[in-house]
């Protein structure tokens, strides 16, 4: 009898163990992460470095590269870049050039040397920037790049592997005395009119009263060092009304031009409405409101203490074209209807 | 004795399984081989909160967090001021674009998602370039870059055109989503990659002037081969480079 009881107890115990193991197994199976393709997510800070250095001196900058994706093999390198276009784009060159010398102060890392970065971890890069004695004064522009090694090839699978590279610009001004060559001019300042009329050699820029006014301002840096223009755009109406828009300071690299941005600006969602005329080309400022009469737009720009102000202006005319056309159509249609009714009555 | 062993086995199995499923914990490391920070002032709590129409970021723990101003100087003290310096982040969701086994006149596609986050006020751009055309490891045979449907619909590195014909062969890509070039009108519009081996320059595939958080675009790769294409494993490397503006 006792033996039989013990057998039942053992059987219950075995069932219990079996259930615990099965449940644990199921827990593990359903808790397994999804299998996914290798994902690379890299972040770098600071996103921009601007520095002024004397020849013969060196500085050390700490960058942080963070891996927020799968484990990767990374390598860092420095390549020069040149400005591209008038919107602040950069074109990274294939080969290193210039007098500036770069190295890493990290004990276990060198430039162009691969290193492993596991998920959710970061690597501090101690970048040493050295300007040799006798280096010519001027500006030198480089990019610190952190690039991944592409995944290994798989025999039998036709594939396109991707290399992920993230960069951060380095703007270096080399000067012996601290003096820099600041020279700039306004390359373009105008509105992009809805209608344009040439009258006696004058171009009339015409807007409908309800239109937004797109303004484009481009500054050209003709000097040997980068400039950061500041200033404002002022709109004056013929009834004395006045509105001011501040120009956001942005770097304009030596011997290049850049379109300025002013604030506060109206916005148009060009992702949703990419056929809008305001999305056809980049603009500096979009002014919204109801306009009627003659307006003058002017801009005053300066590049820092001791530099002269530069000035440009333009004008436009606004009147309710669409409203007038609508009214005209209503008057004509009404006239025709009235005339027809009179004819019928007669 | 047997029961004890059974209980031990069950608990050991459970413990092992739970441990293997444990999520790693993050901790603040305040020590390095050269420095030891004692009684450091630590940001004890921070979060980005949001509700309909309002966003709030908070940090706690900073002593004397304030903007101090005196003649000629401004000091912005506190974690909140550091918080605004958001790093530039770039993500590629799939680094191995598997185009599978190709059948002549049957295009094959695969895609990857590019994501850029940039808290700084300014422009960013992502460029793309292929190291060479899709080719065998021996380099003997290659699949040319696409010219799309050809004729009036001939695409090139800087202009996307429709690629719908199954008799148009080559390798190209389409972009869709945020901040992509406007010539990618819909999913049938493709461009060939710029070819580094031919001395071509990288081409912009995403760019924006606006401050961006999680700007996301999908790059769809497409390949179509002719019946006379030599068999083999064709491969290339595409380099996506993300940079903030100056």
PDB file of C-alpha atoms in Angstrom, chain B residues 96-210:
ATOM      1  CA  UNK B  96      23.559  42.798 -46.879  1.00  0.00           C
ATOM      2  CA  UNK B  97      21.183  43.329 -49.781  1.00  0.00           C
ATOM      3  CA  UNK B  98      20.241  39.851 -50.926  1.00  0.00           C
ATOM      4  CA  UNK B  99      19.160  39.869 -54.544  1.00  0.00           C
ATOM      5  CA  UNK B 100      18.655  36.087 -54.547  1.00  0.00           C
ATOM      6  CA  UNK B 101      18.984  33.777 -57.520  1.00  0.00           C
ATOM      7  CA  UNK B 102      18.298  35.646 -60.722  1.00  0.00           C
ATOM      8  CA  UNK B 103      16.126  34.466 -63.579  1.00  0.00           C
ATOM      9  CA  UNK B 104      16.575  36.239 -66.940  1.00  0.00           C
ATOM     10  CA  UNK B 105      13.915  38.878 -67.610  1.00  0.00           C
ATOM     11  CA  UNK B 106      12.587  38.531 -64.050  1.00  0.00           C
ATOM     12  CA  UNK B 107      13.760  41.556 -62.027  1.00  0.00           C
ATOM     13  CA  UNK B 108      14.832  40.953 -58.458  1.00  0.00           C
ATOM     14  CA  UNK B 109      14.672  43.592 -55.708  1.00  0.00           C
ATOM     15  CA  UNK B 110      15.654  44.067 -52.091  1.00  0.00           C
ATOM     16  CA  UNK B 111      15.687  47.135 -49.896  1.00  0.00           C
ATOM     17  CA  UNK B 112      17.298  48.814 -46.939  1.00  0.00           C
ATOM     18  CA  UNK B 113      16.118  51.710 -44.809  1.00  0.00           C
ATOM     19  CA  UNK B 114      18.332  54.724 -44.159  1.00  0.00           C
ATOM     20  CA  UNK B 115      17.582  56.783 -41.047  1.00  0.00           C
ATOM     21  CA  UNK B 116      19.195  60.075 -40.072  1.00  0.00           C
ATOM     22  CA  UNK B 117      18.709  61.977 -36.821  1.00  0.00           C
ATOM     23  CA  UNK B 118      20.315  65.334 -36.300  1.00  0.00           C
ATOM     24  CA  UNK B 119      19.473  67.702 -33.496  1.00  0.00           C
ATOM     25  CA  UNK B 120      21.695  70.529 -34.715  1.00  0.00           C
ATOM     26  CA  UNK B 121      20.218  73.348 -36.719  1.00  0.00           C
ATOM     27  CA  UNK B 122      21.562  72.744 -40.168  1.00  0.00           C
ATOM     28  CA  UNK B 123      21.746  70.648 -43.207  1.00  0.00           C
ATOM     29  CA  UNK B 124      22.685  67.013 -43.592  1.00  0.00           C
ATOM     30  CA  UNK B 125      23.228  64.827 -46.625  1.00  0.00           C
ATOM     31  CA  UNK B 126      23.635  61.139 -47.400  1.00  0.00           C
ATOM     32  CA  UNK B 127      25.546  60.175 -50.522  1.00  0.00           C
ATOM     33  CA  UNK B 128      25.884  56.810 -52.257  1.00  0.00           C
ATOM     34  CA  UNK B 129      28.494  55.320 -54.556  1.00  0.00           C
ATOM     35  CA  UNK B 130      29.246  51.768 -55.702  1.00  0.00           C
ATOM     36  CA  UNK B 131      32.828  50.530 -55.652  1.00  0.00           C
ATOM     37  CA  UNK B 132      32.287  48.906 -59.069  1.00  0.00           C
ATOM     38  CA  UNK B 133      29.454  47.434 -61.118  1.00  0.00           C
ATOM     39  CA  UNK B 134      27.974  44.096 -59.968  1.00  0.00           C
ATOM     40  CA  UNK B 135      30.665  41.646 -61.015  1.00  0.00           C
ATOM     41  CA  UNK B 136      32.007  38.151 -60.460  1.00  0.00           C
ATOM     42  CA  UNK B 137      34.802  37.898 -57.919  1.00  0.00           C
ATOM     43  CA  UNK B 138      37.156  37.138 -60.805  1.00  0.00           C
ATOM     44  CA  UNK B 139      36.073  40.401 -62.402  1.00  0.00           C
ATOM     45  CA  UNK B 140      35.571  38.586 -65.739  1.00  0.00           C
ATOM     46  CA  UNK B 141      31.895  39.339 -66.140  1.00  0.00           C
ATOM     47  CA  UNK B 142      29.732  42.143 -64.843  1.00  0.00           C
ATOM     48  CA  UNK B 143      26.160  43.354 -64.883  1.00  0.00           C
ATOM     49  CA  UNK B 144      26.066  46.873 -66.296  1.00  0.00           C
ATOM     50  CA  UNK B 145      24.420  49.711 -64.427  1.00  0.00           C
ATOM     51  CA  UNK B 146      20.877  50.341 -65.605  1.00  0.00           C
ATOM     52  CA  UNK B 147      19.880  52.987 -68.119  1.00  0.00           C
ATOM     53  CA  UNK B 148      16.220  52.309 -67.136  1.00  0.00           C
ATOM     54  CA  UNK B 149      13.755  51.765 -70.024  1.00  0.00           C
ATOM     55  CA  UNK B 150      16.026  53.629 -72.465  1.00  0.00           C
ATOM     56  CA  UNK B 151      14.995  56.053 -75.231  1.00  0.00           C
ATOM     57  CA  UNK B 152      13.120  58.951 -73.619  1.00  0.00           C
ATOM     58  CA  UNK B 153      13.279  57.113 -70.319  1.00  0.00           C
ATOM     59  CA  UNK B 154      17.072  56.889 -70.107  1.00  0.00           C
ATOM     60  CA  UNK B 155      18.210  57.447 -66.551  1.00  0.00           C
ATOM     61  CA  UNK B 156      21.662  58.373 -65.312  1.00  0.00           C
ATOM     62  CA  UNK B 157      23.412  58.924 -61.960  1.00  0.00           C
ATOM     63  CA  UNK B 158      21.737  62.302 -61.408  1.00  0.00           C
ATOM     64  CA  UNK B 159      18.270  61.639 -62.876  1.00  0.00           C
ATOM     65  CA  UNK B 160      15.741  58.887 -62.192  1.00  0.00           C
ATOM     66  CA  UNK B 161      13.494  57.580 -64.963  1.00  0.00           C
ATOM     67  CA  UNK B 162      10.936  54.754 -65.178  1.00  0.00           C
ATOM     68  CA  UNK B 163      12.316  51.228 -65.321  1.00  0.00           C
ATOM     69  CA  UNK B 164       9.361  48.956 -65.941  1.00  0.00           C
ATOM     70  CA  UNK B 165      10.396  46.874 -68.955  1.00  0.00           C
ATOM     71  CA  UNK B 166      11.523  43.330 -68.200  1.00  0.00           C
ATOM     72  CA  UNK B 167      13.712  43.532 -71.303  1.00  0.00           C
ATOM     73  CA  UNK B 168      15.734  46.430 -69.855  1.00  0.00           C
ATOM     74  CA  UNK B 169      18.729  44.987 -68.039  1.00  0.00           C
ATOM     75  CA  UNK B 170      21.078  46.286 -65.386  1.00  0.00           C
ATOM     76  CA  UNK B 171      21.421  47.280 -61.748  1.00  0.00           C
ATOM     77  CA  UNK B 172      19.946  50.381 -60.137  1.00  0.00           C
ATOM     78  CA  UNK B 173      18.112  51.814 -57.160  1.00  0.00           C
ATOM     79  CA  UNK B 174      14.990  53.701 -56.193  1.00  0.00           C
ATOM     80  CA  UNK B 175      14.554  56.028 -53.208  1.00  0.00           C
ATOM     81  CA  UNK B 176      11.345  56.740 -51.330  1.00  0.00           C
ATOM     82  CA  UNK B 177      10.540  58.457 -48.049  1.00  0.00           C
ATOM     83  CA  UNK B 178      11.856  61.596 -46.372  1.00  0.00           C
ATOM     84  CA  UNK B 179      14.291  64.042 -47.972  1.00  0.00           C
ATOM     85  CA  UNK B 180      14.902  62.016 -51.157  1.00  0.00           C
ATOM     86  CA  UNK B 181      15.636  63.635 -54.551  1.00  0.00           C
ATOM     87  CA  UNK B 182      12.468  64.831 -56.255  1.00  0.00           C
ATOM     88  CA  UNK B 183      13.158  62.888 -59.481  1.00  0.00           C
ATOM     89  CA  UNK B 184      12.178  59.642 -57.718  1.00  0.00           C
ATOM     90  CA  UNK B 185       8.534  60.302 -58.569  1.00  0.00           C
ATOM     91  CA  UNK B 186       7.286  56.836 -57.671  1.00  0.00           C
ATOM     92  CA  UNK B 187       8.489  53.261 -57.126  1.00  0.00           C
ATOM     93  CA  UNK B 188       9.099  52.681 -60.860  1.00  0.00           C
ATOM     94  CA  UNK B 189      11.736  55.432 -61.062  1.00  0.00           C
ATOM     95  CA  UNK B 190      15.331  54.256 -60.824  1.00  0.00           C
ATOM     96  CA  UNK B 191      18.883  55.552 -61.176  1.00  0.00           C
ATOM     97  CA  UNK B 192      22.191  53.737 -61.613  1.00  0.00           C
ATOM     98  CA  UNK B 193      24.739  54.144 -58.813  1.00  0.00           C
ATOM     99  CA  UNK B 194      27.752  56.375 -59.390  1.00  0.00           C
ATOM    100  CA  UNK B 195      30.708  54.059 -60.045  1.00  0.00           C
ATOM    101  CA  UNK B 196      33.878  54.772 -58.056  1.00  0.00           C
ATOM    102  CA  UNK B 197      35.987  52.559 -60.325  1.00  0.00           C
ATOM    103  CA  UNK B 198      35.007  54.841 -63.217  1.00  0.00           C
ATOM    104  CA  UNK B 199      36.121  57.941 -61.310  1.00  0.00           C
ATOM    105  CA  UNK B 200      32.567  59.132 -60.700  1.00  0.00           C
ATOM    106  CA  UNK B 201      31.588  61.233 -57.665  1.00  0.00           C
ATOM    107  CA  UNK B 202      29.117  60.128 -54.983  1.00  0.00           C
ATOM    108  CA  UNK B 203      25.522  61.201 -55.550  1.00  0.00           C
ATOM    109  CA  UNK B 204      23.198  62.658 -52.901  1.00  0.00           C
ATOM    110  CA  UNK B 205      20.329  60.292 -52.041  1.00  0.00           C
ATOM    111  CA  UNK B 206      18.982  62.119 -48.963  1.00  0.00           C
ATOM    112  CA  UNK B 207      19.402  65.731 -47.890  1.00  0.00           C
ATOM    113  CA  UNK B 208      17.548  68.392 -45.978  1.00  0.00           C
ATOM    114  CA  UNK B 209      18.014  71.884 -44.600  1.00  0.00           C
ATOM    115  CA  UNK B 210      15.712  71.233 -41.701  1.00  0.00           C
TER     116      UNK B 210
END
